[in-house]
Short mmCIF file of C-alpha atoms and ligand atoms in Angstrom, two decimals:
data_model
loop_
_atom_site.label_atom_id
_atom_site.label_comp_id
_atom_site.label_asym_id
_atom_site.label_seq_id
_atom_site.Cartn_x
_atom_site.Cartn_y
_atom_site.Cartn_z
CA UNK A 17 110.03 143.93 213.53
CA UNK A 18 108.43 146.94 211.88
CA UNK A 19 110.13 150.29 211.45
CA UNK A 20 108.34 152.75 213.74
CA UNK A 21 108.52 156.40 214.71
CA UNK A 22 108.23 157.65 218.28
CA UNK A 23 108.28 161.05 219.98
CA UNK A 24 111.05 161.74 222.47
CA UNK A 25 111.43 164.82 224.66
CA UNK A 26 114.55 165.82 226.56
CA UNK A 27 112.85 167.54 229.51
CA UNK A 28 113.91 170.85 231.16
CA UNK A 29 115.92 169.18 233.96
CA UNK A 30 118.14 167.34 231.46
CA UNK A 31 118.51 170.43 229.23
CA UNK A 32 119.53 172.37 232.37
CA UNK A 33 122.14 169.71 233.22
CA UNK A 34 123.69 170.09 229.76
CA UNK A 35 123.24 166.42 228.85
CA UNK A 36 121.20 166.82 225.62
CA UNK A 37 124.03 165.34 223.57
CA UNK A 38 124.62 162.42 225.93
CA UNK A 39 120.95 161.49 225.79
CA UNK A 40 120.62 161.80 222.00
CA UNK A 41 123.80 159.78 221.61
CA UNK A 42 122.20 156.88 223.49
CA UNK A 43 119.40 156.79 220.93
CA UNK A 44 121.87 156.74 218.05
CA UNK A 45 124.06 154.08 219.67
CA UNK A 46 120.95 151.91 220.09
CA UNK A 47 120.30 152.11 216.34
CA UNK A 48 117.58 154.77 216.35
CA UNK A 49 117.82 157.64 213.88
CA UNK A 50 116.82 161.22 214.70
CA UNK A 51 114.60 162.22 211.77
CA UNK A 52 113.34 165.51 213.28
CA UNK A 53 114.45 167.69 216.20
CA UNK A 54 113.90 171.15 217.68
CA UNK A 55 114.36 173.08 220.91
CA UNK A 56 111.26 174.78 222.29
CA UNK A 57 110.09 176.75 225.31
CA UNK A 58 106.63 175.31 226.07
CA UNK A 59 103.88 177.49 227.51
CA UNK A 60 101.04 176.30 229.80
CA UNK A 61 98.71 175.67 226.87
CA UNK A 62 101.17 173.63 224.81
CA UNK A 63 102.42 171.57 227.80
CA UNK A 64 98.88 171.09 229.18
CA UNK A 65 97.58 169.96 225.79
CA UNK A 66 100.41 167.49 225.42
CA UNK A 67 99.62 165.90 228.80
CA UNK A 68 95.82 166.25 228.43
CA UNK A 69 95.30 162.58 229.41
CA UNK A 70 96.68 163.46 232.89
CA UNK A 71 94.43 166.53 233.34
CA UNK A 72 92.53 165.06 236.30
CA UNK A 73 95.62 163.66 238.05
CA UNK A 74 96.82 165.37 241.25
CA UNK A 75 100.28 165.96 239.77
CA UNK A 76 99.02 167.69 236.58
CA UNK A 77 99.68 171.28 237.75
CA UNK A 78 103.22 170.42 238.90
CA UNK A 79 103.84 168.55 235.65
CA UNK A 80 102.87 171.56 233.52
CA UNK A 81 104.91 173.86 235.77
CA UNK A 82 107.93 171.61 235.41
CA UNK A 83 107.57 171.19 231.63
CA UNK A 84 107.44 174.99 231.20
CA UNK A 85 110.33 175.68 233.60
CA UNK A 86 112.91 175.78 230.79
CA UNK A 87 113.48 174.68 227.19
CA UNK A 88 112.92 171.14 225.97
CA UNK A 89 114.29 169.29 222.94
CA UNK A 90 111.64 167.33 221.03
CA UNK A 91 112.69 164.72 218.51
CA UNK A 92 111.21 162.05 216.29
CA UNK A 93 113.16 158.79 216.56
CA UNK A 94 112.87 156.18 213.84
CA UNK A 95 113.92 152.54 213.77
CA UNK A 96 112.86 148.94 214.22
CA UNK A 97 110.61 148.70 217.26
CA UNK A 98 111.43 152.34 218.06
CA UNK A 99 108.58 152.81 220.57
CA UNK A 100 109.53 149.94 222.90
CA UNK A 101 113.26 150.45 222.30
CA UNK A 102 113.03 154.08 223.45
CA UNK A 103 110.98 153.07 226.53
CA UNK A 104 113.69 150.51 227.40
CA UNK A 105 116.43 153.10 227.02
CA UNK A 106 114.46 155.57 229.20
CA UNK A 107 113.79 153.26 232.17
CA UNK A 108 110.89 153.43 234.64
CA UNK A 109 108.95 156.68 235.23
CA UNK A 110 110.30 156.85 238.79
CA UNK A 111 114.12 157.02 238.52
CA UNK A 112 114.39 155.18 241.86
CA UNK A 113 112.84 152.18 240.10
CA UNK A 114 114.69 152.61 236.79
CA UNK A 115 117.15 149.89 235.83
CA UNK A 116 120.86 150.72 236.05
CA UNK A 117 122.23 152.11 232.81
CA UNK A 118 118.93 153.62 231.68
CA UNK A 119 118.62 157.35 230.94
CA UNK A 120 116.42 157.99 233.97
CA UNK A 121 118.67 156.01 236.32
CA UNK A 122 121.66 158.02 235.12
CA UNK A 123 120.22 161.53 234.66
CA UNK A 124 116.90 161.92 236.54
CA UNK A 125 116.49 162.95 240.16
CA UNK A 126 112.77 162.50 240.86
CA UNK A 127 109.47 161.27 239.41
CA UNK A 128 108.60 164.80 238.29
CA UNK A 129 112.02 165.79 236.98
CA UNK A 130 112.69 162.56 235.12
CA UNK A 131 114.81 163.71 232.17
CA UNK A 132 112.88 162.29 229.21
CA UNK A 133 109.50 161.54 227.70
CA UNK A 134 108.82 158.77 225.19
CA UNK A 135 105.56 157.74 223.49
CA UNK A 136 104.10 154.61 225.12
CA UNK A 137 102.12 153.16 222.17
CA UNK A 138 101.72 153.47 218.40
CA UNK A 139 98.58 155.58 218.89
CA UNK A 140 100.36 157.96 221.32
CA UNK A 141 103.36 158.21 219.00
CA UNK A 142 101.15 159.24 216.10
CA UNK A 143 99.33 161.89 218.15
CA UNK A 144 102.46 163.20 219.87
CA UNK A 145 104.55 163.46 216.69
CA UNK A 146 101.75 165.42 214.99
CA UNK A 147 101.46 167.62 218.12
CA UNK A 148 104.99 168.95 217.61
CA UNK A 149 105.93 168.39 213.97
CA UNK A 150 104.41 169.05 210.58
CA UNK A 151 105.02 166.43 207.88
CA UNK A 152 107.61 168.71 206.19
CA UNK A 153 109.66 168.93 209.38
CA UNK A 154 110.29 165.18 209.42
CA UNK A 155 113.19 164.19 207.20
CA UNK A 156 112.84 160.61 206.00
CA UNK A 157 116.23 158.95 205.58
P1 IDP B 213 105.95 158.21 231.45
O1 IDP B 213 106.57 159.58 231.24
O2 IDP B 213 106.96 157.23 231.98
O3 IDP B 213 105.20 157.71 230.24
P2 IDP B 213 103.35 158.83 232.63
O4 IDP B 213 102.63 157.94 233.58
O5 IDP B 213 102.80 159.00 231.24
O6 IDP B 213 104.88 158.37 232.61
O7 IDP B 213 103.39 160.24 233.31
C1 IDP B 213 103.81 161.39 232.60
C2 IDP B 213 104.73 162.21 233.45
O8 IDP B 213 104.01 162.72 234.56
C3 IDP B 213 105.90 161.43 234.05
O9 IDP B 213 107.00 161.30 233.19
C4 IDP B 213 106.25 162.27 235.25
O10 IDP B 213 107.05 163.38 234.86
C5 IDP B 213 104.89 162.78 235.69
N1 IDP B 213 104.35 161.92 236.74
C6 IDP B 213 103.79 160.71 236.62
N2 IDP B 213 103.39 160.22 237.81
C7 IDP B 213 103.70 161.17 238.71
C8 IDP B 213 103.52 161.26 240.12
O11 IDP B 213 103.00 160.36 240.79
N3 IDP B 213 104.00 162.41 240.69
C9 IDP B 213 104.57 163.41 239.97
N4 IDP B 213 104.76 163.36 238.64
C10 IDP B 213 104.32 162.25 238.01
#
């Protein structure tokens, strides 16, 4: 399997619950390396641009409001099959449907406040990583 990079976000609900470390530790235990990371307070423009593909969806306004409600921690994860591996660790979008032991089953309370984001394809990963990080901010290991 190829070594990939994917974008992960610890969302404001999880930052507020003080579980940043527990979530990042799951990535490391699963063999993913954190090659870039920063904490940010998103504004409407930055959060709206990130979720531009959902602009016409009824939940878009609530999504932007939630993503700007407190700081987030964005990271680039690297490893074999990193994109799918991170999606497996995250669990389903709706925590009620997320498999036991996944991040969303353990830390998320609702479909809007669902603890983490992870790129869903190679194309999204490329766009999303570039949206938050310059090439110099990513430390190859
Ligand atoms: P994902 O985060 O699992 O990739 P997406 O379908 O890309 O899920 O949706 C992006 C985010 O939008 C979700 O993580 C969730 O926070 C929010 N979202 C998706 N569907 C709904 C919905 O039906 N109601 C409210 N929020 C939603």
